[in-house]
Coordinates of C-alpha atoms in Angstrom, one line a residue:
G161 CA -0.1 0.1 -0.2
I162 CA 2.8 2.3 -0.5
E163 CA 3.1 4.8 -3.5
R164 CA 5.6 7.3 -2.1
F165 CA 8.7 7.2 0.5
F166 CA 11.1 9.6 1.9
I167 CA 14.9 8.8 2.8
S168 CA 16.6 11.0 5.5
P169 CA 19.5 12.5 4.0
H170 CA 21.5 12.3 7.1
K171 CA 20.3 9.0 8.8
N172 CA 19.2 5.7 6.9
L173 CA 15.3 6.0 7.5
V174 CA 12.5 5.9 5.4
A175 CA 8.9 7.6 6.0
F176 CA 6.1 6.7 4.1
P177 CA 2.4 7.5 3.9
Q178 CA -0.2 4.9 3.7
Q179 CA -3.8 5.4 3.1
N180 CA -6.1 2.2 3.8
E181 CA -9.8 1.2 4.9
S182 CA -8.9 2.5 8.7
G183 CA -7.5 5.8 7.3
F184 CA -4.3 7.5 7.0
A185 CA -0.9 6.6 8.4
V186 CA 2.7 7.7 8.3
K187 CA 5.3 5.1 9.2
V188 CA 9.0 4.8 9.5
L189 CA 11.2 2.1 8.3
D190 CA 14.8 1.3 9.6
P191 CA 16.4 -0.7 6.7
K192 CA 19.1 -2.0 9.0
T193 CA 16.6 -3.8 11.5
S194 CA 13.8 -3.9 8.8
K195 CA 11.7 -2.4 11.7
T196 CA 8.6 -0.4 10.8
E197 CA 7.2 2.4 13.5
Q198 CA 3.9 4.2 13.0
I199 CA 4.3 7.8 13.7
F200 CA 1.0 9.0 13.1
S201 CA -2.6 7.9 12.1
S202 CA -5.9 9.7 11.5
P203 CA -9.3 9.0 9.6
E204 CA -9.4 13.0 9.2
Y205 CA -6.4 13.3 6.7
S206 CA -4.8 12.3 3.6
F207 CA -1.6 12.7 2.0
T208 CA -1.2 15.3 -0.5
N209 CA -1.8 14.8 -4.0
D210 CA 1.0 17.5 -5.0
E211 CA 3.9 15.4 -6.2
K212 CA 6.1 18.6 -5.9
E213 CA 5.7 18.2 -1.8
N214 CA 7.6 15.9 0.3
I215 CA 7.9 14.4 3.9
E216 CA 10.8 16.8 4.9
W217 CA 13.2 15.4 7.7
T218 CA 14.7 17.3 10.1
P219 CA 18.9 17.1 10.0
E220 CA 18.7 15.0 13.3
A221 CA 16.1 12.9 11.5
N222 CA 13.9 13.4 14.7
R223 CA 10.9 15.3 13.2
L224 CA 8.9 15.3 10.1
I225 CA 7.0 18.1 8.3
I226 CA 3.9 15.8 6.9
P227 CA 1.9 18.0 3.8
V228 CA -1.6 16.4 4.0
L229 CA -5.1 17.6 3.0
K230 CA -8.2 17.7 5.3
E231 CA -11.6 18.3 3.7
G232 CA -9.8 19.0 0.5
E233 CA -7.8 22.0 2.5
K234 CA -4.1 22.1 2.6
N235 CA -2.1 21.7 5.6
Y236 CA 0.9 20.6 7.4
L237 CA 1.5 18.6 10.3
I238 CA 4.4 18.5 12.5
A239 CA 5.4 14.9 13.9
T240 CA 7.9 14.1 16.4
M241 CA 9.4 10.5 16.4
D242 CA 10.0 9.6 20.0
T243 CA 7.1 11.4 21.8
K244 CA 4.4 10.9 18.7
E245 CA 3.5 14.3 19.3
V246 CA 1.6 16.0 16.4
L247 CA 1.1 19.8 15.8
D248 CA -1.0 21.4 13.1
L249 CA 1.0 24.2 11.3
N250 CA -2.3 26.2 10.5
T251 CA -3.0 26.3 14.1
L252 CA 0.5 27.2 15.0
A253 CA 1.0 30.0 12.3
Q254 CA -2.3 31.2 12.7
A255 CA -2.5 31.7 9.0
N256 CA -3.8 30.2 5.7
N257 CA -2.6 29.1 2.2
L258 CA 0.6 27.8 3.6
S259 CA 3.4 26.4 1.3
H260 CA 6.9 25.6 1.1
V261 CA 7.4 24.2 4.5
R262 CA 11.3 23.6 5.4
W263 CA 13.2 22.9 8.4
D264 CA 16.0 25.3 9.4
P265 CA 19.2 23.2 8.3
K266 CA 20.9 24.2 11.8
N267 CA 18.2 23.9 14.4
K268 CA 15.6 21.0 14.9
D269 CA 13.1 23.6 16.6
L270 CA 13.0 26.0 13.9
L271 CA 11.0 26.0 10.4
F272 CA 10.6 28.3 7.4
Y273 CA 7.1 28.6 5.4
M274 CA 5.2 30.5 2.9
S275 CA 2.1 32.5 3.2
D276 CA 0.3 34.7 0.5
G277 CA 3.7 35.3 -1.2
N278 CA 5.5 36.1 2.2
L279 CA 8.2 34.1 3.9
Y280 CA 8.1 33.4 7.8
R281 CA 10.6 31.7 10.4
M282 CA 9.0 30.0 13.3
D283 CA 10.5 28.5 16.5
L284 CA 8.2 25.5 17.4
G285 CA 8.8 26.5 21.1
S286 CA 7.5 30.0 20.8
P287 CA 5.1 30.1 17.7
E288 CA 3.7 33.5 18.8
N289 CA 6.9 35.2 17.8
K290 CA 7.2 34.2 14.2
K291 CA 9.5 36.2 12.1
L292 CA 8.6 38.0 8.8
V293 CA 11.5 37.2 6.8
A294 CA 10.9 38.4 3.3
Q295 CA 7.8 39.6 1.4
H296 CA 6.5 39.2 -2.2
I297 CA 8.4 36.3 -2.9
A298 CA 7.7 33.4 -5.3
S299 CA 10.2 30.7 -3.7
Y300 CA 13.0 30.1 -1.6
D301 CA 16.0 27.8 -0.8
L302 CA 18.4 27.0 1.9
S303 CA 21.8 26.4 2.0
S304 CA 24.0 25.1 5.3
K305 CA 24.8 28.9 5.8
A306 CA 22.3 31.1 4.1
L307 CA 18.9 31.8 3.2
F308 CA 18.0 32.7 -0.7
Y309 CA 14.7 34.0 -2.0
F310 CA 13.3 34.9 -5.4
R311 CA 11.6 38.5 -5.0
L312 CA 8.9 39.6 -7.2
P313 CA 8.0 41.4 -9.6
E314 CA 11.5 41.8 -10.6
G315 CA 12.7 38.4 -10.4
I316 CA 16.1 38.7 -8.5
V317 CA 17.6 36.4 -6.0
Y318 CA 18.4 37.8 -2.6
K319 CA 20.7 36.2 0.2
T320 CA 20.6 36.5 3.9
S321 CA 21.6 34.9 6.9
L322 CA 19.5 31.7 8.3
D323 CA 18.3 33.8 11.2
A324 CA 17.5 36.7 8.6
G325 CA 19.4 39.3 10.5
D326 CA 21.6 40.4 7.9
T327 CA 20.9 43.0 5.4
P328 CA 19.7 41.1 2.2
Q329 CA 22.6 41.0 -0.5
Q330 CA 21.3 41.0 -4.0
I331 CA 22.8 37.9 -5.8
T332 CA 21.5 38.1 -9.5
T333 CA 21.2 40.9 -11.8
S334 CA 19.2 39.5 -14.7
A335 CA 15.7 37.7 -14.3
P336 CA 13.6 35.1 -16.3
E337 CA 12.1 36.4 -19.6
N338 CA 8.3 36.4 -18.9
M339 CA 7.9 37.3 -15.4
S340 CA 4.0 37.6 -15.7
D341 CA 4.1 33.6 -15.0
Y342 CA 5.9 33.7 -11.3
S343 CA 5.6 29.9 -10.7
Y344 CA 9.2 29.9 -10.3
Q345 CA 11.4 27.5 -7.8
I346 CA 14.7 28.3 -7.3
I347 CA 17.4 25.8 -6.5
V348 CA 20.6 26.8 -5.2
Y349 CA 23.8 25.2 -4.8
D350 CA 25.8 28.6 -3.7
D351 CA 26.2 32.3 -4.0
D352 CA 27.5 31.4 -7.8
R353 CA 25.1 28.7 -9.1
I354 CA 21.4 29.0 -9.1
V355 CA 18.6 26.8 -11.2
F356 CA 15.2 28.7 -11.8
L357 CA 12.7 26.2 -12.6
N358 CA 9.2 27.2 -13.6
N359 CA 6.5 24.6 -12.5
K360 CA 3.7 25.7 -15.1
S361 CA 5.6 26.6 -18.4
H362 CA 8.5 24.3 -17.6
F363 CA 11.3 26.8 -18.4
L364 CA 14.6 26.2 -16.8
Y365 CA 17.0 28.7 -16.5
I366 CA 20.6 28.9 -15.1
Y367 CA 22.5 31.7 -13.0
N368 CA 26.4 30.6 -13.1
K369 CA 28.9 32.9 -12.0
G370 CA 31.7 30.7 -13.4
Q371 CA 35.5 31.0 -13.9
E372 CA 35.4 32.6 -17.3
D373 CA 32.5 34.7 -17.4
V374 CA 28.9 35.0 -15.9
Y375 CA 26.1 33.5 -17.4
F376 CA 22.3 33.6 -17.1
Q377 CA 20.4 31.7 -20.0
K378 CA 17.4 29.6 -20.6
L379 CA 18.7 26.0 -20.8
S380 CA 15.1 24.4 -21.8
E381 CA 11.5 25.4 -22.5
N382 CA 10.3 21.6 -21.1
A383 CA 12.2 20.8 -18.2
F384 CA 10.6 18.5 -15.5
G385 CA 13.5 18.7 -12.8
S386 CA 17.4 19.2 -12.2
Q387 CA 20.2 18.3 -9.9
F388 CA 23.4 19.7 -9.4
S389 CA 26.4 16.9 -8.7
D390 CA 27.9 17.1 -5.1
D391 CA 30.9 19.3 -6.2
G392 CA 28.7 21.6 -8.2
K393 CA 30.3 21.3 -11.6
K394 CA 27.5 19.7 -13.4
L395 CA 24.0 20.1 -13.7
L396 CA 21.7 17.4 -14.7
Y397 CA 18.3 18.4 -16.2
W398 CA 15.7 16.6 -18.2
T399 CA 12.4 16.8 -20.2
D400 CA 9.8 14.0 -20.1
R401 CA 11.6 12.2 -22.8
E402 CA 15.3 13.4 -22.9
I403 CA 18.2 13.9 -20.4
F404 CA 20.9 16.6 -20.5
A405 CA 24.1 17.8 -18.4
Y406 CA 25.2 21.1 -18.5
F407 CA 28.8 21.8 -17.2
V408 CA 29.1 24.7 -14.8
R409 CA 32.8 24.5 -14.3
K410 CA 36.0 23.6 -16.8
W411 CA 36.8 19.9 -16.5
E412 CA 40.4 19.1 -17.6
E413 CA 40.6 15.4 -16.9
Q414 CA 39.4 13.2 -19.7
P415 CA 37.0 13.3 -20.9
A416 CA 37.2 17.1 -21.0
R417 CA 34.4 19.5 -20.7
N418 CA 34.2 23.2 -21.2
E419 CA 32.3 25.6 -18.9
N420 CA 29.0 26.3 -20.2
E421 CA 28.9 23.7 -22.1
K422 CA 25.4 21.5 -22.8
M423 CA 25.1 17.8 -23.9
S424 CA 22.4 15.4 -24.7
I425 CA 22.9 12.2 -22.8
T426 CA 20.1 10.4 -24.4
C427 CA 16.3 10.4 -26.0
F428 CA 13.2 8.1 -26.0
S429 CA 10.2 8.1 -27.6
D430 CA 8.2 7.1 -24.6
Q431 CA 8.4 8.9 -21.1
I432 CA 11.2 8.6 -18.7
K433 CA 10.8 9.2 -14.8
N434 CA 13.1 9.1 -11.7
V435 CA 16.1 10.8 -13.4
Q436 CA 18.9 11.2 -11.0
W437 CA 22.8 11.2 -10.5
T438 CA 24.8 8.2 -9.3
R439 CA 27.1 8.5 -6.7
D440 CA 30.1 8.8 -9.2
Y441 CA 28.2 11.8 -11.0
E442 CA 29.3 10.3 -14.4
H443 CA 26.4 8.0 -14.7
V444 CA 22.6 8.7 -14.7
L445 CA 19.8 6.5 -13.2
F446 CA 16.4 6.8 -14.5
T447 CA 13.1 4.5 -15.5
N448 CA 11.8 4.4 -19.0
N449 CA 9.3 1.4 -20.1
K450 CA 9.2 -0.3 -16.8
K451 CA 12.9 -0.7 -16.6
I452 CA 15.7 1.2 -14.4
K453 CA 18.2 2.1 -16.5
L454 CA 21.8 3.4 -16.1
I455 CA 23.7 5.6 -18.7
E456 CA 27.2 7.0 -18.7
I457 CA 27.6 10.5 -19.6
D458 CA 31.0 10.0 -21.3
N459 CA 30.0 10.5 -25.0
R460 CA 33.5 9.4 -26.4
D461 CA 33.2 6.4 -29.0
H462 CA 30.1 4.9 -27.7
R463 CA 28.0 5.8 -24.6
N464 CA 27.0 2.8 -22.7
M465 CA 23.8 2.1 -21.1
M466 CA 22.3 -0.9 -19.4
D467 CA 19.1 -2.2 -17.9
V468 CA 19.3 -2.5 -14.0
L469 CA 16.2 -3.9 -13.2
A470 CA 12.7 -5.0 -14.8
L471 CA 9.5 -3.6 -13.0
N472 CA 5.7 -4.6 -13.1
D473 CA 4.7 -0.6 -13.0
S474 CA 5.4 2.2 -14.9
D475 CA 4.9 4.7 -12.3
S476 CA 7.2 3.0 -9.7
A477 CA 9.3 5.4 -7.5
V478 CA 12.9 4.9 -7.6
I479 CA 15.6 6.6 -5.3
N480 CA 19.5 6.0 -5.4
N481 CA 20.2 6.2 -1.8
F482 CA 24.0 7.3 -1.5
T483 CA 24.1 6.6 2.2
D484 CA 23.8 2.8 2.1
G485 CA 24.5 2.3 -1.4
K486 CA 21.4 0.7 -2.5
I487 CA 18.4 1.5 -4.9
Y488 CA 15.0 1.8 -3.0
Y489 CA 11.9 1.3 -5.5
I490 CA 8.2 0.5 -5.4
D491 CA 6.9 -2.0 -7.4
K492 CA 3.4 -3.7 -7.9
N493 CA 2.6 -7.5 -8.3
N494 CA -0.4 -9.1 -9.6
E495 CA -2.2 -8.8 -6.5

Protein backbone atom coordinates (compact mmCIF):
# COMPACT_ATOMS: atom_id res chain seq x y z
CA GLY A 1 0.00 0.00 0.00
CA ILE A 2 2.95 2.36 -0.49
CA GLU A 3 3.06 4.83 -3.38
CA ARG A 4 5.70 7.32 -2.21
CA PHE A 5 8.59 7.25 0.27
CA PHE A 6 11.09 9.76 1.64
CA ILE A 7 14.61 8.88 2.83
CA SER A 8 16.30 10.95 5.52
CA PRO A 9 19.40 12.61 3.99
CA HIS A 10 21.47 12.21 7.17
CA LYS A 11 20.28 8.92 8.69
CA ASN A 12 19.16 5.84 6.81
CA LEU A 13 15.46 6.00 7.70
CA VAL A 14 12.54 5.85 5.28
CA ALA A 15 9.22 7.62 5.92
CA PHE A 16 6.16 6.63 3.92
CA PRO A 17 2.44 7.52 3.94
CA GLN A 18 -0.22 4.81 3.74
CA GLN A 19 -3.90 5.13 2.93
CA ASN A 20 -6.18 2.19 3.68
CA GLU A 21 -9.68 1.37 4.88
CA SER A 22 -8.96 2.54 8.43
CA GLY A 23 -7.58 5.90 7.30
CA PHE A 24 -4.26 7.67 6.78
CA ALA A 25 -0.97 6.81 8.50
CA VAL A 26 2.70 7.75 8.33
CA LYS A 27 5.29 5.11 9.21
CA VAL A 28 9.08 5.01 9.39
CA LEU A 29 11.18 2.05 8.30
CA ASP A 30 14.71 1.36 9.55
CA PRO A 31 16.28 -0.66 6.67
CA LYS A 32 19.03 -2.00 8.97
CA THR A 33 16.58 -3.77 11.28
CA SER A 34 13.58 -3.97 8.89
CA LYS A 35 11.45 -2.61 11.75
CA THR A 36 8.58 -0.25 10.98
CA GLU A 37 7.23 2.28 13.46
CA GLN A 38 3.93 4.15 13.09
CA ILE A 39 4.39 7.87 13.74
CA PHE A 40 0.88 9.18 13.05
CA SER A 41 -2.57 7.94 12.04
CA SER A 42 -5.96 9.58 11.53
CA PRO A 43 -9.13 8.94 9.51
CA GLU A 44 -9.51 12.72 8.94
CA TYR A 45 -6.45 13.30 6.75
CA SER A 46 -4.99 12.11 3.47
CA PHE A 47 -1.55 12.65 2.01
CA THR A 48 -1.04 15.57 -0.38
CA ASN A 49 -1.75 14.99 -4.07
CA ASP A 50 0.95 17.52 -5.03
CA GLU A 51 3.91 15.61 -6.51
CA LYS A 52 6.23 18.54 -5.65
CA GLU A 53 5.56 18.13 -1.92
CA ASN A 54 7.72 15.85 0.23
CA ILE A 55 7.79 14.61 3.77
CA GLU A 56 10.64 16.74 5.17
CA TRP A 57 13.09 15.32 7.73
CA THR A 58 14.97 17.45 10.25
CA PRO A 59 18.79 17.20 10.00
CA GLU A 60 18.68 15.09 13.19
CA ALA A 61 15.94 12.86 11.68
CA ASN A 62 13.81 13.26 14.81
CA ARG A 63 10.90 15.26 13.35
CA LEU A 64 8.84 15.22 10.16
CA ILE A 65 6.88 17.81 8.21
CA ILE A 66 3.93 15.96 6.66
CA PRO A 67 1.93 17.70 3.88
CA VAL A 68 -1.71 16.64 4.13
CA LEU A 69 -5.26 17.34 2.97
CA LYS A 70 -8.28 17.61 5.28
CA GLU A 71 -11.67 18.01 3.62
CA GLY A 72 -9.82 19.18 0.51
CA GLU A 73 -7.90 21.88 2.39
CA LYS A 74 -4.08 21.91 2.37
CA ASN A 75 -2.23 21.75 5.68
CA TYR A 76 1.01 20.55 7.28
CA LEU A 77 1.51 18.38 10.35
CA ILE A 78 4.67 18.42 12.49
CA ALA A 79 5.34 14.97 13.98
CA THR A 80 7.99 14.13 16.59
CA MET A 81 9.49 10.63 16.34
CA ASP A 82 10.07 9.69 20.00
CA THR A 83 7.00 11.27 21.64
CA LYS A 84 4.58 10.83 18.68
CA GLU A 85 3.40 14.40 19.34
CA VAL A 86 1.70 15.91 16.26
CA LEU A 87 1.21 19.66 15.78
CA ASP A 88 -1.05 21.41 13.27
CA LEU A 89 0.94 24.12 11.44
CA ASN A 90 -2.16 26.06 10.36
CA THR A 91 -3.08 26.45 14.03
CA LEU A 92 0.47 27.29 15.12
CA ALA A 93 1.00 29.87 12.39
CA GLN A 94 -2.51 31.33 12.64
CA ALA A 95 -2.43 31.66 8.85
CA ASN A 96 -3.90 30.12 5.71
CA ASN A 97 -2.50 29.30 2.25
CA LEU A 98 0.66 27.78 3.71
CA SER A 99 3.30 26.35 1.35
CA HIS A 100 7.05 25.64 0.99
CA VAL A 101 7.51 24.39 4.58
CA ARG A 102 11.18 23.55 5.30
CA TRP A 103 13.29 22.87 8.35
CA ASP A 104 16.10 25.17 9.38
CA PRO A 105 19.30 23.26 8.44
CA LYS A 106 20.91 24.05 11.80
CA ASN A 107 18.08 23.85 14.38
CA LYS A 108 15.51 21.08 14.81
CA ASP A 109 13.02 23.46 16.47
CA LEU A 110 12.96 26.07 13.68
CA LEU A 111 11.17 25.99 10.36
CA PHE A 112 10.36 28.27 7.42
CA TYR A 113 7.09 28.56 5.56
CA MET A 114 5.35 30.78 3.02
CA SER A 115 1.89 32.29 3.30
CA ASP A 116 0.31 34.54 0.66
CA GLY A 117 3.68 35.29 -0.94
CA ASN A 118 5.45 36.12 2.33
CA LEU A 119 8.21 34.10 3.99
CA TYR A 120 8.21 33.42 7.75
CA ARG A 121 10.58 31.80 10.25
CA MET A 122 9.09 30.10 13.30
CA ASP A 123 10.40 28.54 16.51
CA LEU A 124 8.09 25.67 17.48
CA GLY A 125 8.75 26.52 21.12
CA SER A 126 7.34 30.04 20.73
CA PRO A 127 5.19 30.15 17.55
CA GLU A 128 3.64 33.46 18.61
CA ASN A 129 7.03 35.11 17.93
CA LYS A 130 7.20 34.09 14.26
CA LYS A 131 9.39 36.36 12.16
CA LEU A 132 8.53 37.87 8.78
CA VAL A 133 11.67 37.28 6.69
CA ALA A 134 10.70 38.57 3.23
CA GLN A 135 7.63 39.82 1.37
CA HIS A 136 6.42 39.35 -2.21
CA ILE A 137 8.48 36.29 -3.10
CA ALA A 138 7.85 33.33 -5.41
CA SER A 139 10.10 30.77 -3.68
CA TYR A 140 13.16 30.33 -1.49
CA ASP A 141 15.94 27.83 -0.84
CA LEU A 142 18.31 27.07 2.02
CA SER A 143 21.99 26.25 2.08
CA SER A 144 23.87 25.14 5.18
CA LYS A 145 24.77 28.76 5.96
CA ALA A 146 22.30 31.07 4.19
CA LEU A 147 18.77 31.72 3.00
CA PHE A 148 18.04 32.66 -0.63
CA TYR A 149 14.73 34.02 -1.93
CA PHE A 150 13.30 34.96 -5.33
CA ARG A 151 11.66 38.37 -5.06
CA LEU A 152 8.73 39.63 -7.13
CA PRO A 153 8.00 41.36 -9.41
CA GLU A 154 11.59 41.95 -10.59
CA GLY A 155 12.63 38.27 -10.48
CA ILE A 156 15.89 38.82 -8.59
CA VAL A 157 17.50 36.47 -6.03
CA TYR A 158 18.56 37.84 -2.63
CA LYS A 159 20.56 36.24 0.16
CA THR A 160 20.44 36.69 3.93
CA SER A 161 21.54 34.78 7.03
CA LEU A 162 19.48 31.84 8.31
CA ASP A 163 18.19 33.94 11.19
CA ALA A 164 17.31 36.73 8.70
CA GLY A 165 19.32 39.15 10.80
CA ASP A 166 21.62 40.35 8.00
CA THR A 167 20.82 43.03 5.44
CA PRO A 168 19.70 41.15 2.29
CA GLN A 169 22.37 40.94 -0.41
CA GLN A 170 21.43 40.97 -4.09
CA ILE A 171 22.86 37.91 -5.87
CA THR A 172 21.50 38.00 -9.44
CA THR A 173 21.10 40.97 -11.78
CA SER A 174 18.98 39.28 -14.50
CA ALA A 175 15.53 37.68 -14.41
CA PRO A 176 13.71 35.08 -16.49
CA GLU A 177 12.16 36.55 -19.64
CA ASN A 178 8.48 36.39 -18.74
CA MET A 179 7.84 37.33 -15.11
CA SER A 180 4.06 37.57 -15.61
CA ASP A 181 4.11 33.86 -14.71
CA TYR A 182 6.04 33.75 -11.45
CA SER A 183 5.64 30.06 -10.62
CA TYR A 184 9.40 29.69 -10.23
CA GLN A 185 11.22 27.39 -7.86
CA ILE A 186 14.86 28.26 -7.16
CA ILE A 187 17.45 25.53 -6.54
CA VAL A 188 20.63 26.94 -5.02
CA TYR A 189 24.06 25.29 -4.92
CA ASP A 190 25.81 28.45 -3.66
CA ASP A 191 26.02 32.21 -4.37
CA ASP A 192 27.41 31.51 -7.86
CA ARG A 193 25.15 28.64 -9.04
CA ILE A 194 21.36 28.90 -9.05
CA VAL A 195 18.66 27.16 -11.11
CA PHE A 196 15.21 28.65 -11.85
CA LEU A 197 12.49 26.13 -12.77
CA ASN A 198 8.98 27.26 -13.69
CA ASN A 199 6.52 24.60 -12.51
CA LYS A 200 3.83 25.67 -15.01
CA SER A 201 5.65 26.57 -18.23
CA HIS A 202 8.60 24.22 -17.41
CA PHE A 203 11.14 26.88 -18.46
CA LEU A 204 14.55 26.22 -16.91
CA TYR A 205 17.18 28.95 -16.42
CA ILE A 206 20.69 28.82 -14.99
CA TYR A 207 22.62 31.59 -13.23
CA ASN A 208 26.27 30.57 -13.31
CA LYS A 209 29.03 32.89 -12.14
CA GLY A 210 31.77 30.81 -13.72
CA GLN A 211 35.54 31.07 -13.73
CA GLU A 212 35.58 32.54 -17.26
CA ASP A 213 32.31 34.55 -17.42
CA VAL A 214 28.89 35.11 -15.82
CA TYR A 215 26.04 33.28 -17.55
CA PHE A 216 22.29 33.71 -17.23
CA GLN A 217 20.44 31.71 -19.85
CA LYS A 218 17.49 29.47 -20.62
CA LEU A 219 18.49 25.80 -20.74
CA SER A 220 15.11 24.27 -21.59
CA GLU A 221 11.49 25.11 -22.39
CA ASN A 222 10.21 21.73 -21.23
CA ALA A 223 12.17 20.79 -18.10
CA PHE A 224 10.67 18.63 -15.36
CA GLY A 225 13.59 18.69 -12.95
CA SER A 226 17.28 19.34 -12.32
CA GLN A 227 20.00 18.24 -9.90
CA PHE A 228 23.48 19.62 -9.20
CA SER A 229 26.38 17.21 -8.75
CA ASP A 230 27.81 17.15 -5.24
CA ASP A 231 30.82 19.27 -6.29
CA GLY A 232 28.63 21.76 -8.18
CA LYS A 233 30.53 21.27 -11.44
CA LYS A 234 27.68 19.60 -13.36
CA LEU A 235 23.95 20.09 -13.62
CA LEU A 236 21.65 17.26 -14.65
CA TYR A 237 18.29 18.31 -16.15
CA TRP A 238 15.57 16.52 -18.05
CA THR A 239 12.33 16.77 -20.00
CA ASP A 240 9.72 14.01 -20.10
CA ARG A 241 11.68 12.24 -22.87
CA GLU A 242 15.27 13.53 -22.89
CA ILE A 243 18.17 13.89 -20.41
CA PHE A 244 20.86 16.61 -20.58
CA ALA A 245 23.99 17.70 -18.72
CA TYR A 246 25.20 21.28 -18.33
CA PHE A 247 28.83 21.75 -17.29
CA VAL A 248 28.98 24.52 -14.72
CA ARG A 249 32.77 24.43 -14.42
CA LYS A 250 35.58 23.44 -16.76
CA TRP A 251 36.65 19.81 -16.41
CA GLU A 252 40.23 19.19 -17.55
CA GLU A 253 40.50 15.47 -16.85
CA GLN A 254 39.38 13.12 -19.61
CA PRO A 255 36.78 13.34 -20.91
CA ALA A 256 37.39 17.12 -20.89
CA ARG A 257 34.41 19.49 -20.75
CA ASN A 258 34.18 23.24 -21.13
CA GLU A 259 32.48 25.68 -18.80
CA ASN A 260 28.93 26.51 -20.00
CA GLU A 261 28.83 23.45 -22.28
CA LYS A 262 25.51 21.58 -22.79
CA MET A 263 25.20 17.94 -23.74
CA SER A 264 22.27 15.67 -24.66
CA ILE A 265 22.73 12.34 -22.88
CA THR A 266 19.82 10.26 -24.20
CA CYS A 267 16.39 10.58 -25.79
CA PHE A 268 13.39 8.23 -25.90
CA SER A 269 10.10 8.18 -27.80
CA ASP A 270 8.20 7.38 -24.59
CA GLN A 271 8.28 8.88 -21.11
CA ILE A 272 11.24 8.83 -18.73
CA LYS A 273 10.97 9.30 -14.96
CA ASN A 274 13.01 9.14 -11.73
CA VAL A 275 16.05 10.85 -13.31
CA GLN A 276 18.97 11.22 -10.86
CA TRP A 277 22.74 11.17 -10.53
CA THR A 278 24.66 8.14 -9.33
CA ARG A 279 27.33 8.52 -6.68
CA ASP A 280 30.18 9.13 -9.17
CA TYR A 281 28.20 11.84 -11.05
CA GLU A 282 29.39 10.29 -14.31
CA HIS A 283 26.30 8.09 -14.71
CA VAL A 284 22.56 8.75 -14.62
CA LEU A 285 19.84 6.47 -13.26
CA PHE A 286 16.29 6.70 -14.64
CA THR A 287 13.20 4.65 -15.47
CA ASN A 288 11.72 4.02 -18.91
CA ASN A 289 9.32 1.40 -20.25
CA LYS A 290 9.09 -0.44 -16.89
CA LYS A 291 12.87 -0.68 -16.48
CA ILE A 292 15.43 0.98 -14.23
CA LYS A 293 18.26 2.03 -16.54
CA LEU A 294 21.80 3.32 -16.09
CA ILE A 295 23.66 5.42 -18.67
CA GLU A 296 27.11 7.02 -18.66
CA ILE A 297 27.52 10.69 -19.65
CA ASP A 298 30.89 10.07 -21.34
CA ASN A 299 30.09 10.44 -25.06
CA ARG A 300 33.48 9.38 -26.44
CA ASP A 301 33.19 6.50 -28.90
CA HIS A 302 30.05 4.72 -27.66
CA ARG A 303 27.89 5.78 -24.70
CA ASN A 304 27.09 2.69 -22.61
CA MET A 305 23.58 2.09 -21.25
CA MET A 306 22.29 -0.93 -19.35
CA ASP A 307 19.08 -2.22 -17.80
CA VAL A 308 19.44 -2.56 -14.03
CA LEU A 309 16.05 -4.01 -13.11
CA ALA A 310 12.70 -4.84 -14.69
CA LEU A 311 9.56 -3.42 -13.03
CA ASN A 312 5.90 -4.38 -13.14
CA ASP A 313 4.65 -0.79 -13.01
CA SER A 314 5.50 2.27 -15.11
CA ASP A 315 4.80 4.68 -12.21
CA SER A 316 7.22 3.14 -9.70
CA ALA A 317 9.16 5.56 -7.48
CA VAL A 318 12.94 4.94 -7.48
CA ILE A 319 15.65 6.53 -5.31
CA ASN A 320 19.38 5.82 -5.46
CA ASN A 321 20.33 6.18 -1.80
CA PHE A 322 23.99 7.19 -1.41
CA THR A 323 23.92 6.59 2.38
CA ASP A 324 23.88 2.79 2.10
CA GLY A 325 24.68 2.37 -1.61
CA LYS A 326 21.33 0.77 -2.46
CA ILE A 327 18.45 1.50 -4.81
CA TYR A 328 15.05 1.76 -3.14
CA TYR A 329 12.00 1.34 -5.36
CA ILE A 330 8.29 0.63 -5.27
CA ASP A 331 6.80 -2.12 -7.40
CA LYS A 332 3.46 -3.89 -7.77
CA ASN A 333 2.70 -7.57 -8.17
CA ASN A 334 -0.35 -9.20 -9.76
CA GLU A 335 -2.29 -8.80 -6.53
